[in-house]
Every structure is written in C-alpha cells, then in structure tokens.
Amino acid sequence: MELNIACIAGDGIGPEIVSQARKVLDRVCAIYGHTIDYHDVLMGGCSIDVYGVPLTQETIDICKAQDAVLMGSIGGNPAVSPWYQLAPQKRPEAGLLALRKALGLFANLRPAYLFEQLQDACPLSVRNGTRSFDLVIVRELTGGLYFGERKTEIIDGVRTAVDTLRYNEKEIERVARKAFEIARVRRKKVTSVDKANVLDTSRLWRQVVHALSKEYPDVTVEDMLVDNCAMQLVNNPAQFDVILTENMFGDILSDEASMITGSIGMLPSASLNETSFGLYEPSHGSAPDIAGKNIANPIATILSAAMMLRYSFGLPAEAGAIENAVKRTLEDGIRSADLMPRDAEKKKGLRAVSCSSMGDEIAARLVSPHA
Ligand code: NAD
C-alpha cells in the first residue's frame, strides 16, 4: 500500500518528535511492505517566519490532497516569542484552528490510559489495588462556543462581551456517530457529557444522542453533567469507556484526563472528518522550554502515527505493532527524561535516553509478523 502523508513538523520540539515518528513509521512500513510519500509543509510559527501568516492556502491544499496529516506541535513561549506581538488571528494557534476548520475535522479523539510500567507517575491514589483506566474522549471540534459569533461593546457605558454557543442537530449527530462507532470496537459504553440542567444546546445534545443510540443497541449510553464528570475523572476514571462531549467541555476534560495519566509526553490524538482522513498529533504542546535539546519524549507522536495507521489507512496490525514496541521499550526500562522518577531508589533498572535514542529503541523493537 502507498501511504500519502502531509507532514507538519511545526515549532519547538515539533521537528524532533516528528522525526522519531517518521523513523518508526518507515520501519513498520518496511516490515509490512508499504511505501510512504511524505509531503512536508509549514504551519504555525515557522510559517509566520517564512510567509508572514500561520497557515497558507498551499499548506491547506497539500494537506487536502493526502490521506492523512502527521503533525508535531506549534507555538512558542508567549512571554518572549515575537509571534505573540501579532494580532490573535495571526498567531501560530490561529493557523491550527483554521486548518481544522478547512479540513472539516469535527471529531477529536483523545485516548487517556495508564501504561502498566508508568503506574508510579499517576497522581491518583491506589483504589481497590489498581489505578488502571483506559478511556477515549470524543470532543466536538468545529462548533460551539469557540466558533460562535463574539463581540465586545459598550452598553450603557459598561464594557460588555458576548460569546455565542450554538449547535445544530447535524453537528451533534455526526460526532455522536463517531463516538458510538468507536465504543462498538471497545467496551461498548458511551458517556455523553453535557450541562442539560442549564443549557438549551445540551438539551438538544441529549435528544440527538438518545435518538441515534437506537441504531447502536449493543452500546450502552449514559448522560452525565460536566461538573460531575470532572469529579468522576479523578474519583473513578475506570468507569469510563468513551466520553462524548461538545467543544469547550471536551477541551477542559481532555486536559484533566491527560493529567491523571501523569505523563503528558505519552498521549496521542486524532482529529477526524466524515471520511477516513485525519490529522494526528500529540496531546501536548511545543514545549519551547526544552526545544532543540534532544530530550523531549517522542512517544505521544509515535502513538499518534499508530492511530493514523489504524483510522486513516485501516492497518490495525501495523498500528498494534507500534503500540507493542512502545510497551516493550518501557518494559525494558528505557525512559525519556520526563519519565524518569525523581526518587533514586525507583531509578534502579531504568535507563534514561535522548529523544532520538527513544525513537531508535522503539524502531528496533518492531518485529515482522512472520518472525
Ligand atoms: P506544553 O505541552 O508545550 O508544555 C507543558 C510542559 O510539559 C513543559 O514543561 C514541557 O517541557 C513539558 N512537555 C510537553 N511535551 C513534552 C514532551 N513530549 N516531552 C517532555 N516534556 C514535555 O504546554 P505549554 O507550555 O502550555 O505550551 C507551549 C506552546 O505550545 C504554546 O505556544 C501553546 O500555545 C502551544 N500548544 C500547542 C498545541 C498544539 O500544537 N496542538 C497544543 C497545546 C499547546
């Protein structure tokens, strides 16, 4: 199979982590007999430096012409970077919002799970002998409060700001359908999160989700208010399989979910449209504080590449091979700097490696299915 991939290395640690994901992808494709055609494009701060804007039409067109986009991360340190002297719509993050919109990426999938080998990194206390959990947040990405009309004006001499929260039933149904499809191949449970005791958009959300659930009788659906969900994620994350929610609630809950894994450098994400096309990127940002030092953890980007093989190319064996290689690397005690415990006692048997060595170690553990 030939894989056509647009590649946005981006800013900060982006180029370092994307090269490791490419190293692993190249190896898995060599083993399974696929070829990859990468199309490198600029987006974010690096695009501002070259073109004066964070996203060009050429980047959009090249991304649209491929089967998937692999991305590192974009943005700089707002306190020192000149990119943040620009108007908000000209800054690096505006490029990412516009690209998601242009590609119609309405569903954002963020898995959060605890690697067996990294249990100590989890900030939650041990309950019932285990801290294990494995959930996916499906967040609506191109509607709601972040895309509604907004304005700030003076009314009766008082500055007044308005943001508009709007959803129509089609926008709700298409993202809910993604959540049900994903639940179907997992543990068959969808928790739909809203604020239906207050918001009209949430009441419509519930009606649409429940009507659609009739097409998925094998999947259990439950409703949960967003404030309760924020508590339950800390109290008992193991109860969740797929959490389905709107844009702003999903933004907040997915950061909370990633923090309870204790390792921001480990979590991948996918943003999908109605077809198999998707944009795959780590959940973390561009980490300008460690950029260029070859110490970043590339695992989230490598696992994002595995998600790309599964969702955009229908290659679950190849995706599983990457996930197993990551697991075996951790089992062998290999750690990037962020995963090293502070406690000297707990460091025993572990080996700290650079970003590029982590890529080498994972690539070396990819084995042929016929081996
Ligand atoms: P961040 O995720 O970049 O960094 C937070 C902390 O985690 C830092 O201490 C960083 O060193 C560490 N960290 C993050 N990823 C790591 C990795 N792979 N390995 C080791 N340590 C890692 O968040 P931030 O500092 O709030 O944001 C920095 C920039 O990234 C900002 O410009 C922000 O807008 C941007 N950002 C981009 C995206 C994206 O590209 N989708 C997402 C979030 C933030």
CSV table of C-alpha atoms and ligand atoms in Angstrom, one decimal:
chain,number,residue,atom,x,y,z
A,1,MET,CA,0.0,0.0,0.0
A,2,GLU,CA,1.2,3.6,-0.7
A,3,LEU,CA,0.6,6.0,2.2
A,4,ASN,CA,0.4,9.7,1.3
A,5,ILE,CA,1.0,11.8,4.3
A,6,ALA,CA,1.3,15.5,4.8
A,7,CYS,CA,3.8,16.3,7.5
A,8,ILE,CA,3.7,19.4,9.7
A,9,ALA,CA,6.8,19.3,12.0
A,10,GLY,CA,5.8,22.7,13.4
A,11,ASP,CA,7.6,24.6,16.2
A,12,GLY,CA,9.6,24.0,19.4
A,13,ILE,CA,10.1,20.2,19.9
A,14,GLY,CA,7.9,19.5,16.8
A,15,PRO,CA,10.7,18.7,14.4
A,16,GLU,CA,12.5,16.5,16.9
A,17,ILE,CA,9.5,14.4,17.8
A,18,VAL,CA,8.1,14.1,14.2
A,19,SER,CA,11.5,12.7,13.0
A,20,GLN,CA,11.2,9.9,15.6
A,21,ALA,CA,7.6,9.1,14.5
A,22,ARG,CA,8.8,9.0,10.9
A,23,LYS,CA,11.7,6.7,11.8
A,24,VAL,CA,9.2,4.3,13.4
A,25,LEU,CA,6.7,4.6,10.5
A,26,ASP,CA,9.5,4.0,8.0
A,27,ARG,CA,10.5,0.8,9.8
A,28,VAL,CA,7.0,-0.5,10.2
A,29,CYS,CA,6.2,0.1,6.5
A,30,ALA,CA,9.5,-1.6,5.5
A,31,ILE,CA,8.5,-4.7,7.6
A,32,TYR,CA,4.9,-4.8,6.2
A,33,GLY,CA,5.7,-3.9,2.6
A,34,HIS,CA,4.2,-0.4,2.4
A,35,THR,CA,5.7,2.7,0.9
A,36,ILE,CA,5.3,6.2,2.3
A,37,ASP,CA,5.3,9.5,0.4
A,38,TYR,CA,5.8,12.4,2.9
A,39,HIS,CA,4.8,16.0,1.8
A,40,ASP,CA,6.4,18.5,4.2
A,41,VAL,CA,4.5,21.7,4.8
A,42,LEU,CA,4.8,24.7,7.2
A,43,MET,CA,2.2,25.7,9.7
A,44,GLY,CA,2.3,27.8,12.9
A,45,GLY,CA,5.2,30.0,13.9
A,46,CYS,CA,7.6,28.6,11.3
A,47,SER,CA,5.1,29.6,8.6
A,48,ILE,CA,4.8,33.1,10.1
A,49,ASP,CA,8.6,33.4,9.8
A,50,VAL,CA,8.6,32.4,6.1
A,51,TYR,CA,5.3,33.7,4.8
A,52,GLY,CA,4.1,36.2,7.4
A,53,VAL,CA,0.9,34.1,8.2
A,54,PRO,CA,0.5,30.9,10.3
A,55,LEU,CA,-1.3,29.0,7.5
A,56,THR,CA,-1.2,29.4,3.8
A,57,GLN,CA,-3.6,28.1,1.2
A,58,GLU,CA,-0.8,26.0,-0.3
A,59,THR,CA,-0.5,24.1,3.1
A,60,ILE,CA,-4.3,23.6,3.1
A,61,ASP,CA,-4.3,22.3,-0.5
A,62,ILE,CA,-1.3,19.9,0.1
A,63,CYS,CA,-2.9,18.5,3.3
A,64,LYS,CA,-6.3,18.0,1.5
A,65,ALA,CA,-4.6,16.1,-1.3
A,66,GLN,CA,-3.1,13.5,1.0
A,67,ASP,CA,-4.7,10.6,3.0
A,68,ALA,CA,-3.7,12.0,6.4
A,69,VAL,CA,-1.7,14.7,8.2
A,70,LEU,CA,1.0,13.9,10.8
A,71,MET,CA,1.8,16.9,13.0
A,72,GLY,CA,4.3,17.7,15.8
A,73,SER,CA,3.2,20.8,17.6
A,74,ILE,CA,3.0,24.6,17.0
A,75,GLY,CA,3.5,27.7,19.0
A,76,GLY,CA,6.2,29.4,21.1
A,77,ASN,CA,6.6,30.9,24.5
A,78,PRO,CA,4.1,33.7,24.6
A,79,ALA,CA,6.2,35.7,27.1
A,80,VAL,CA,9.2,36.0,24.8
A,81,SER,CA,8.2,35.0,21.2
A,82,PRO,CA,7.6,37.8,18.7
A,83,TRP,CA,4.8,35.7,17.2
A,84,TYR,CA,2.7,36.8,20.2
A,85,GLN,CA,3.1,40.5,19.4
A,86,LEU,CA,0.8,39.9,16.4
A,87,ALA,CA,-2.9,40.2,16.4
A,88,PRO,CA,-4.6,37.0,17.8
A,89,GLN,CA,-5.8,35.9,14.3
A,90,LYS,CA,-2.2,36.0,13.0
A,91,ARG,CA,-0.6,33.9,15.8
A,92,PRO,CA,0.5,30.3,15.5
A,93,GLU,CA,-2.6,28.8,17.2
A,94,ALA,CA,-4.9,30.6,14.7
A,95,GLY,CA,-3.3,28.5,12.0
A,96,LEU,CA,-4.2,25.3,13.7
A,97,LEU,CA,-7.8,26.3,14.3
A,98,ALA,CA,-8.2,27.4,10.7
A,99,LEU,CA,-6.6,24.2,9.4
A,100,ARG,CA,-9.0,22.0,11.4
A,101,LYS,CA,-11.9,24.0,10.0
A,102,ALA,CA,-10.6,23.9,6.4
A,103,LEU,CA,-10.2,20.1,6.7
A,104,GLY,CA,-13.6,19.7,8.3
A,105,LEU,CA,-12.1,17.9,11.3
A,106,PHE,CA,-15.1,17.8,13.6
A,107,ALA,CA,-14.2,14.9,15.9
A,108,ASN,CA,-11.2,15.0,18.2
A,109,LEU,CA,-10.2,11.7,19.8
A,110,ARG,CA,-8.0,11.8,22.8
A,111,PRO,CA,-7.3,8.5,24.5
A,112,ALA,CA,-6.1,8.5,28.1
A,113,TYR,CA,-4.7,5.4,29.6
A,114,LEU,CA,-2.2,4.4,32.2
A,115,PHE,CA,0.8,2.4,31.0
A,116,GLU,CA,1.4,-0.5,33.4
A,117,GLN,CA,5.1,0.4,33.6
A,118,LEU,CA,4.3,4.1,34.5
A,119,GLN,CA,1.8,3.5,37.3
A,120,ASP,CA,4.0,5.5,39.7
A,121,ALA,CA,3.5,8.6,37.6
A,122,CYS,CA,-0.2,8.6,38.1
A,123,PRO,CA,-1.2,11.3,40.7
A,124,LEU,CA,-4.3,9.3,41.8
A,125,SER,CA,-4.3,7.2,44.9
A,126,VAL,CA,-4.5,3.4,44.5
A,127,ARG,CA,-8.1,2.2,44.9
A,128,ASN,CA,-9.0,-1.4,45.0
A,129,GLY,CA,-5.4,-2.4,44.4
A,130,THR,CA,-5.2,-0.8,40.9
A,131,ARG,CA,-5.2,2.6,39.3
A,132,SER,CA,-5.9,1.2,35.8
A,133,PHE,CA,-8.1,3.0,33.4
A,134,ASP,CA,-8.4,3.2,29.6
A,135,LEU,CA,-10.8,5.8,28.1
A,136,VAL,CA,-11.2,7.9,25.0
A,137,ILE,CA,-12.7,11.4,24.9
A,138,VAL,CA,-14.5,12.2,21.7
A,139,ARG,CA,-14.7,16.0,21.6
A,140,GLU,CA,-16.7,18.0,19.0
A,141,LEU,CA,-14.1,20.3,17.4
A,142,THR,CA,-15.5,22.8,14.9
A,143,GLY,CA,-18.7,24.1,16.6
A,144,GLY,CA,-19.9,25.5,19.9
A,145,LEU,CA,-18.6,28.4,21.9
A,146,TYR,CA,-15.2,28.6,20.1
A,147,PHE,CA,-16.7,29.2,16.7
A,148,GLY,CA,-19.9,31.2,17.6
A,149,GLU,CA,-20.2,34.9,17.0
A,150,ARG,CA,-18.5,37.1,19.5
A,151,LYS,CA,-18.2,40.8,20.3
A,152,THR,CA,-17.2,43.3,22.9
A,153,GLU,CA,-19.2,46.5,23.0
A,154,ILE,CA,-20.1,49.3,25.4
A,155,ILE,CA,-23.7,49.1,26.6
A,156,ASP,CA,-24.9,51.9,28.9
A,157,GLY,CA,-21.3,52.9,29.4
A,158,VAL,CA,-20.3,49.4,30.6
A,159,ARG,CA,-17.9,47.2,28.5
A,160,THR,CA,-19.9,44.0,27.7
A,161,ALA,CA,-18.6,40.9,26.0
A,162,VAL,CA,-20.7,38.2,24.3
A,163,ASP,CA,-19.7,34.7,23.0
A,164,THR,CA,-22.3,32.6,21.3
A,165,LEU,CA,-22.8,28.8,22.0
A,166,ARG,CA,-24.6,27.3,19.0
A,167,TYR,CA,-25.1,23.7,17.8
A,168,ASN,CA,-27.4,22.2,15.2
A,169,GLU,CA,-28.6,18.6,15.3
A,170,LYS,CA,-26.4,17.6,12.3
A,171,GLU,CA,-23.2,18.7,14.0
A,172,ILE,CA,-24.2,16.8,17.1
A,173,GLU,CA,-25.2,13.6,15.3
A,174,ARG,CA,-22.0,13.3,13.2
A,175,VAL,CA,-19.7,13.5,16.2
A,176,ALA,CA,-22.0,11.2,18.3
A,177,ARG,CA,-21.9,8.7,15.5
A,178,LYS,CA,-18.1,8.6,15.7
A,179,ALA,CA,-18.4,8.0,19.5
A,180,PHE,CA,-20.8,5.1,19.0
A,181,GLU,CA,-18.6,3.5,16.3
A,182,ILE,CA,-15.5,3.7,18.5
A,183,ALA,CA,-17.4,2.3,21.5
A,184,ARG,CA,-18.5,-0.6,19.4
A,185,VAL,CA,-14.9,-1.8,19.0
A,186,ARG,CA,-14.1,-1.0,22.6
A,187,ARG,CA,-16.1,-1.8,25.8
A,188,LYS,CA,-19.4,-0.6,24.3
A,189,LYS,CA,-20.2,2.3,26.6
A,190,VAL,CA,-20.8,5.9,25.7
A,191,THR,CA,-21.0,8.6,28.5
A,192,SER,CA,-22.5,11.7,26.9
A,193,VAL,CA,-21.4,14.8,28.9
A,194,ASP,CA,-23.4,18.0,28.9
A,195,LYS,CA,-25.0,20.7,31.1
A,196,ALA,CA,-28.6,19.9,30.3
A,197,ASN,CA,-29.9,21.2,33.6
A,198,VAL,CA,-29.0,24.7,32.3
A,199,LEU,CA,-28.2,24.9,28.5
A,200,ASP,CA,-30.6,24.5,25.6
A,201,THR,CA,-27.6,23.3,23.4
A,202,SER,CA,-27.1,20.5,26.0
A,203,ARG,CA,-30.8,19.5,26.0
A,204,LEU,CA,-30.7,19.2,22.1
A,205,TRP,CA,-27.4,17.3,22.5
A,206,ARG,CA,-29.2,14.7,24.8
A,207,GLN,CA,-32.1,14.3,22.4
A,208,VAL,CA,-29.9,13.7,19.4
A,209,VAL,CA,-27.6,11.3,21.2
A,210,HIS,CA,-30.5,9.2,22.5
A,211,ALA,CA,-32.3,9.1,19.1
A,212,LEU,CA,-29.0,7.9,17.5
A,213,SER,CA,-28.4,5.4,20.2
A,214,LYS,CA,-31.3,3.3,18.8
A,215,GLU,CA,-29.0,2.5,15.9
A,216,TYR,CA,-26.5,1.1,18.3
A,217,PRO,CA,-28.4,-1.3,20.6
A,218,ASP,CA,-25.2,-3.1,21.6
A,219,VAL,CA,-23.8,0.1,23.1
A,220,THR,CA,-24.9,1.4,26.5
A,221,VAL,CA,-25.4,5.2,26.7
A,222,GLU,CA,-25.5,7.2,29.9
A,223,ASP,CA,-25.7,11.0,30.5
A,224,MET,CA,-23.5,12.9,32.9
A,225,LEU,CA,-23.4,16.6,33.8
A,226,VAL,CA,-20.0,18.1,33.0
A,227,ASP,CA,-19.3,19.2,36.6
A,228,ASN,CA,-19.9,15.6,37.8
A,229,CYS,CA,-17.7,14.2,35.0
A,230,ALA,CA,-14.8,16.5,36.2
A,231,MET,CA,-15.2,14.9,39.6
A,232,GLN,CA,-15.7,11.3,38.4
A,233,LEU,CA,-12.5,11.5,36.3
A,234,VAL,CA,-10.5,12.0,39.5
A,235,ASN,CA,-12.7,9.8,41.7
A,236,ASN,CA,-13.1,6.7,39.4
A,237,PRO,CA,-11.8,7.0,35.8
A,238,ALA,CA,-12.1,3.3,35.3
A,239,GLN,CA,-15.9,3.7,35.0
A,240,PHE,CA,-15.4,5.4,31.6
A,241,ASP,CA,-15.0,3.8,28.1
A,242,VAL,CA,-16.0,6.6,25.6
A,243,ILE,CA,-16.8,10.1,26.8
A,244,LEU,CA,-18.7,12.1,24.2
A,245,THR,CA,-18.9,15.9,24.6
A,246,GLU,CA,-19.0,19.3,23.0
A,247,ASN,CA,-16.1,21.5,22.2
A,248,MET,CA,-15.3,23.5,25.3
A,249,PHE,CA,-16.3,20.8,27.8
A,250,GLY,CA,-14.0,18.4,25.8
A,251,ASP,CA,-11.1,20.9,25.8
A,252,ILE,CA,-11.2,21.0,29.6
A,253,LEU,CA,-12.0,17.4,30.4
A,254,SER,CA,-9.3,16.0,28.0
A,255,ASP,CA,-6.6,18.0,29.7
A,256,GLU,CA,-7.8,16.7,33.0
A,257,ALA,CA,-7.8,13.2,31.7
A,258,SER,CA,-4.3,13.5,30.3
A,259,MET,CA,-3.0,14.8,33.7
A,260,ILE,CA,-4.3,11.8,35.6
A,261,THR,CA,-2.1,9.6,33.4
A,262,GLY,CA,0.8,11.6,34.9
A,263,SER,CA,2.7,11.7,31.6
A,264,ILE,CA,1.8,14.4,29.1
A,265,GLY,CA,4.5,13.1,26.7
A,266,MET,CA,2.7,9.8,26.2
A,267,LEU,CA,-0.8,10.7,24.9
A,268,PRO,CA,-1.7,10.8,21.2
A,269,SER,CA,-4.7,12.4,19.5
A,270,ALA,CA,-6.6,12.2,16.2
A,271,SER,CA,-8.9,14.7,14.6
A,272,LEU,CA,-11.2,13.2,12.0
A,273,ASN,CA,-13.8,14.2,9.4
A,274,GLU,CA,-16.6,12.1,7.8
A,275,THR,CA,-14.1,10.2,5.6
A,276,SER,CA,-11.1,8.2,6.7
A,277,PHE,CA,-9.0,11.4,6.5
A,278,GLY,CA,-7.5,12.6,9.8
A,279,LEU,CA,-4.9,14.9,11.4
A,280,TYR,CA,-2.7,13.1,14.1
A,281,GLU,CA,-0.7,14.9,16.7
A,282,PRO,CA,0.5,14.6,20.3
A,283,SER,CA,-1.8,16.0,23.0
A,284,HIS,CA,0.9,18.2,24.4
A,285,GLY,CA,2.2,21.5,23.0
A,286,SER,CA,5.6,22.6,21.5
A,287,ALA,CA,7.4,22.6,24.9
A,288,PRO,CA,9.6,25.6,23.9
A,289,ASP,CA,11.5,25.2,27.3
A,290,ILE,CA,13.1,22.0,26.1
A,291,ALA,CA,13.2,22.6,22.3
A,292,GLY,CA,16.5,21.8,20.5
A,293,LYS,CA,17.9,19.8,23.4
A,294,ASN,CA,17.1,16.3,22.1
A,295,ILE,CA,15.4,15.4,25.5
A,296,ALA,CA,11.7,15.5,24.5
A,297,ASN,CA,9.6,12.4,24.8
A,298,PRO,CA,8.5,11.4,21.3
A,299,ILE,CA,6.1,8.6,22.4
A,300,ALA,CA,2.9,10.7,22.1
A,301,THR,CA,3.8,11.5,18.4
A,302,ILE,CA,4.8,7.9,17.7
A,303,LEU,CA,1.5,6.6,19.1
A,304,SER,CA,-0.3,9.3,17.0
A,305,ALA,CA,1.3,7.7,14.0
A,306,ALA,CA,-0.1,4.4,15.1
A,307,MET,CA,-3.6,5.9,15.4
A,308,MET,CA,-3.1,7.2,11.8
A,309,LEU,CA,-2.4,3.7,10.5
A,310,ARG,CA,-5.5,2.4,12.3
A,311,TYR,CA,-8.0,5.1,11.5
A,312,SER,CA,-6.9,6.6,8.2
A,313,PHE,CA,-5.2,3.6,6.5
A,314,GLY,CA,-7.1,0.6,8.0
A,315,LEU,CA,-3.9,-1.1,9.1
A,316,PRO,CA,-4.6,-2.3,12.7
A,317,ALA,CA,-1.8,-4.9,12.7
A,318,GLU,CA,0.8,-2.3,11.8
A,319,ALA,CA,-0.7,0.1,14.5
A,320,GLY,CA,-0.6,-2.7,17.1
A,321,ALA,CA,3.0,-3.5,16.2
A,322,ILE,CA,4.0,0.1,17.0
A,323,GLU,CA,2.0,0.1,20.3
A,324,ASN,CA,3.6,-3.2,21.3
A,325,ALA,CA,7.1,-1.8,20.5
A,326,VAL,CA,6.4,1.2,22.8
A,327,LYS,CA,5.2,-1.2,25.5
A,328,ARG,CA,8.3,-3.4,25.2
A,329,THR,CA,10.6,-0.4,25.3
A,330,LEU,CA,9.1,0.7,28.6
A,331,GLU,CA,9.2,-2.8,29.9
A,332,ASP,CA,12.9,-2.9,29.2
A,333,GLY,CA,13.3,0.1,31.5
A,334,ILE,CA,14.0,2.7,28.8
A,335,ARG,CA,12.8,6.2,29.7
A,336,SER,CA,12.9,9.7,28.3
A,337,ALA,CA,13.9,12.4,30.8
A,338,ASP,CA,10.3,13.3,31.7
A,339,LEU,CA,9.5,9.7,32.6
A,340,MET,CA,12.5,9.3,35.0
A,341,PRO,CA,11.4,9.1,38.6
A,342,ARG,CA,13.0,11.7,41.0
A,343,ASP,CA,13.5,9.1,43.7
A,344,ALA,CA,16.9,7.4,43.3
A,345,GLU,CA,15.6,4.1,44.6
A,346,LYS,CA,12.9,4.0,41.8
A,347,LYS,CA,15.6,4.8,39.1
A,348,LYS,CA,17.2,1.4,39.6
A,349,GLY,CA,16.9,-0.8,36.5
A,350,LEU,CA,15.9,2.2,34.3
A,351,ARG,CA,18.0,3.8,31.5
A,352,ALA,CA,17.5,7.5,30.5
A,353,VAL,CA,17.7,8.1,26.8
A,354,SER,CA,17.5,11.1,24.4
A,355,CYS,CA,14.6,11.8,22.1
A,356,SER,CA,16.4,10.3,19.1
A,357,SER,CA,17.6,7.2,21.0
A,358,MET,CA,14.0,6.6,22.2
A,359,GLY,CA,13.0,6.6,18.5
A,360,ASP,CA,15.8,4.1,17.8
A,361,GLU,CA,14.8,1.8,20.7
A,362,ILE,CA,11.2,1.7,19.6
A,363,ALA,CA,12.0,1.2,15.9
A,364,ALA,CA,14.4,-1.7,16.9
A,365,ARG,CA,11.6,-3.5,18.8
A,366,LEU,CA,9.3,-3.6,15.7
A,367,VAL,CA,9.2,-7.1,14.6
A,368,SER,CA,7.9,-8.8,11.5
A,369,PRO,CA,4.6,-10.7,11.9
A,370,HIS,CA,6.4,-13.7,10.4
A,371,ALA,CA,9.5,-13.5,12.7
B,1,NAD,P1,3.4,22.2,26.6
B,1,NAD,O1,2.5,21.0,26.5
B,1,NAD,O2,4.1,22.6,25.4
B,1,NAD,O3,4.4,22.1,27.8
B,1,NAD,C1,4.0,21.9,29.2
B,1,NAD,C2,5.1,21.2,29.9
B,1,NAD,O4,5.2,19.9,29.5
B,1,NAD,C3,6.5,21.9,29.7
B,1,NAD,O5,7.3,21.8,30.8
B,1,NAD,C4,7.1,21.0,28.6
B,1,NAD,O6,8.5,20.9,28.7
B,1,NAD,C5,6.5,19.6,29.0
B,1,NAD,N1,6.4,18.7,27.8
B,1,NAD,C6,5.4,18.8,26.9
B,1,NAD,N2,5.6,17.9,25.9
B,1,NAD,C7,6.6,17.2,26.3
B,1,NAD,C8,7.3,16.1,25.8
B,1,NAD,N3,6.9,15.5,24.6
B,1,NAD,N4,8.4,15.6,26.4
B,1,NAD,C9,8.8,16.1,27.6
B,1,NAD,N5,8.2,17.2,28.2
B,1,NAD,C10,7.1,17.7,27.5
B,1,NAD,O7,2.4,23.4,27.0
B,1,NAD,P2,2.6,24.9,27.1
B,1,NAD,O8,4.0,25.2,27.7
B,1,NAD,O9,1.4,25.5,27.8
B,1,NAD,O10,2.6,25.5,25.6
B,1,NAD,C11,3.7,25.7,24.8
B,1,NAD,C12,3.3,26.2,23.5
B,1,NAD,O11,2.6,25.1,22.8
B,1,NAD,C13,2.3,27.4,23.4
B,1,NAD,O12,2.7,28.2,22.4
B,1,NAD,C14,1.0,26.7,23.2
B,1,NAD,O13,0.1,27.6,22.6
B,1,NAD,C15,1.4,25.6,22.3
B,1,NAD,N6,0.4,24.4,22.2
B,1,NAD,C16,0.3,23.8,21.0
B,1,NAD,C17,-0.5,22.8,20.9
B,1,NAD,C18,-0.7,22.1,19.5
B,1,NAD,O14,0.2,22.2,18.7
B,1,NAD,N7,-1.7,21.4,19.3
B,1,NAD,C19,-1.2,22.3,22.0
B,1,NAD,C20,-1.0,22.9,23.2
B,1,NAD,C21,-0.2,24.0,23.3
